[in-house]
């Protein structure tokens, strides 16, 4: 069964600090992995996509990494801001099917002033 | 450009009542999805559609029906609501590269 596990479940950091969120997956055959940000009361919004051949990709203060061998991804947030407080969801796509999107439960990040 | 629009945003039902959630997208996407999101759980797929006139069951389809009569609209129906269907429902449409665009969510409470 395809699974996506995220850790930690929740994280509290002070504004200006860095943090790293983890995503482990067992999805086969792997197509790509996306990180979404979900603000409270809003729908998720895509931050970045990682394909099999990509190791690192940055989007502003967000940097995602992918290790396809160990089936792990991380999302690193640099110099956190209050607006980074949100749930971060890892979504892995399996190749070949419209329904094969497996969602992690998300990491709830709280940034305190 | 509105993206994905869901209506209504909030609804309270009594057990046994019926209702329909409407999802509209203006991005000409073929694929559309209905998910539910419950505390501590990931988004779970209810039903999806790969094009106008097509629908298919997802992970948790029981108690729900859907229709895709027009490409831009995807309707989710509850024929006889149950308290277990209290949740936040998200509609999404998908690009060819697999990126999902979500609506703002519809919060449903069944008493």
PDB file of C-alpha atoms in Angstrom, chain A residues 1 9 32 34 36 38 41-46 49 87 89 91 93 97-101 103-106, chain B residues 31 33 35 37 40-43 45 48 50 57-59 90 94-95 97-100 102-105 107:
ATOM      1  CA  UNK A   1       0.000   0.000   0.000  1.00  0.00           C
ATOM      2  CA  UNK A   9       3.484  16.190  13.465  1.00  0.00           C
ATOM      3  CA  UNK A  32       6.991  13.120  -8.432  1.00  0.00           C
ATOM      4  CA  UNK A  34       5.154  17.990  -4.144  1.00  0.00           C
ATOM      5  CA  UNK A  36       1.991  22.076  -0.333  1.00  0.00           C
ATOM      6  CA  UNK A  38      -2.031  25.035   3.800  1.00  0.00           C
ATOM      7  CA  UNK A  41      -9.028  27.803   6.796  1.00  0.00           C
ATOM      8  CA  UNK A  42      -7.620  27.776   3.257  1.00  0.00           C
ATOM      9  CA  UNK A  43      -6.940  25.198   0.590  1.00  0.00           C
ATOM     10  CA  UNK A  44      -3.398  23.829   0.073  1.00  0.00           C
ATOM     11  CA  UNK A  45      -1.124  25.666  -2.348  1.00  0.00           C
ATOM     12  CA  UNK A  46       1.805  24.059  -4.157  1.00  0.00           C
ATOM     13  CA  UNK A  49       7.730  19.796  -7.122  1.00  0.00           C
ATOM     14  CA  UNK A  87       0.396  23.004   7.719  1.00  0.00           C
ATOM     15  CA  UNK A  89       1.714  18.602   3.281  1.00  0.00           C
ATOM     16  CA  UNK A  91       2.056  14.598  -1.696  1.00  0.00           C
ATOM     17  CA  UNK A  93       2.333  10.926  -7.237  1.00  0.00           C
ATOM     18  CA  UNK A  97      -3.003   6.807 -12.766  1.00  0.00           C
ATOM     19  CA  UNK A  98      -5.163   9.878 -12.257  1.00  0.00           C
ATOM     20  CA  UNK A  99      -6.051   8.858  -8.711  1.00  0.00           C
ATOM     21  CA  UNK A 100      -2.603   7.875  -7.492  1.00  0.00           C
ATOM     22  CA  UNK A 101      -1.835  10.838  -5.268  1.00  0.00           C
ATOM     23  CA  UNK A 103      -1.067  12.555   0.903  1.00  0.00           C
ATOM     24  CA  UNK A 104       0.864  12.831   4.135  1.00  0.00           C
ATOM     25  CA  UNK A 105      -0.955  13.991   7.266  1.00  0.00           C
ATOM     26  CA  UNK A 106       1.033  17.201   7.311  1.00  0.00           C
TER      27      UNK A 106
ATOM     28  CA  UNK B  31      -9.046  16.201 -13.902  1.00  0.00           C
ATOM     29  CA  UNK B  33     -11.195  15.717  -7.369  1.00  0.00           C
ATOM     30  CA  UNK B  35     -11.345  15.261  -0.896  1.00  0.00           C
ATOM     31  CA  UNK B  37      -9.986  16.523   5.474  1.00  0.00           C
ATOM     32  CA  UNK B  40      -5.042  14.403  12.293  1.00  0.00           C
ATOM     33  CA  UNK B  41      -5.593  12.734   8.938  1.00  0.00           C
ATOM     34  CA  UNK B  42      -4.385  13.470   5.478  1.00  0.00           C
ATOM     35  CA  UNK B  43      -6.657  14.488   2.662  1.00  0.00           C
ATOM     36  CA  UNK B  45     -10.017  11.070  -1.948  1.00  0.00           C
ATOM     37  CA  UNK B  48     -12.629  12.013  -8.990  1.00  0.00           C
ATOM     38  CA  UNK B  50     -10.822  12.537 -15.624  1.00  0.00           C
ATOM     39  CA  UNK B  57     -14.569   6.192  -6.905  1.00  0.00           C
ATOM     40  CA  UNK B  58     -11.729   7.185  -4.663  1.00  0.00           C
ATOM     41  CA  UNK B  59     -10.607   5.940  -1.281  1.00  0.00           C
ATOM     42  CA  UNK B  90     -11.945  20.307  -0.690  1.00  0.00           C
ATOM     43  CA  UNK B  94      -5.195  19.199 -11.760  1.00  0.00           C
ATOM     44  CA  UNK B  95      -2.811  20.377 -14.446  1.00  0.00           C
ATOM     45  CA  UNK B  97       1.991  18.064 -14.880  1.00  0.00           C
ATOM     46  CA  UNK B  98       0.084  16.944 -11.803  1.00  0.00           C
ATOM     47  CA  UNK B  99      -0.145  20.173  -9.821  1.00  0.00           C
ATOM     48  CA  UNK B 100      -3.360  20.434  -7.825  1.00  0.00           C
ATOM     49  CA  UNK B 102      -7.589  23.587  -4.455  1.00  0.00           C
ATOM     50  CA  UNK B 103     -10.706  25.484  -3.574  1.00  0.00           C
ATOM     51  CA  UNK B 104     -11.066  27.222  -0.225  1.00  0.00           C
ATOM     52  CA  UNK B 105     -12.987  24.348   1.317  1.00  0.00           C
ATOM     53  CA  UNK B 107     -17.084  23.079   6.131  1.00  0.00           C
TER      54      UNK B 107
END
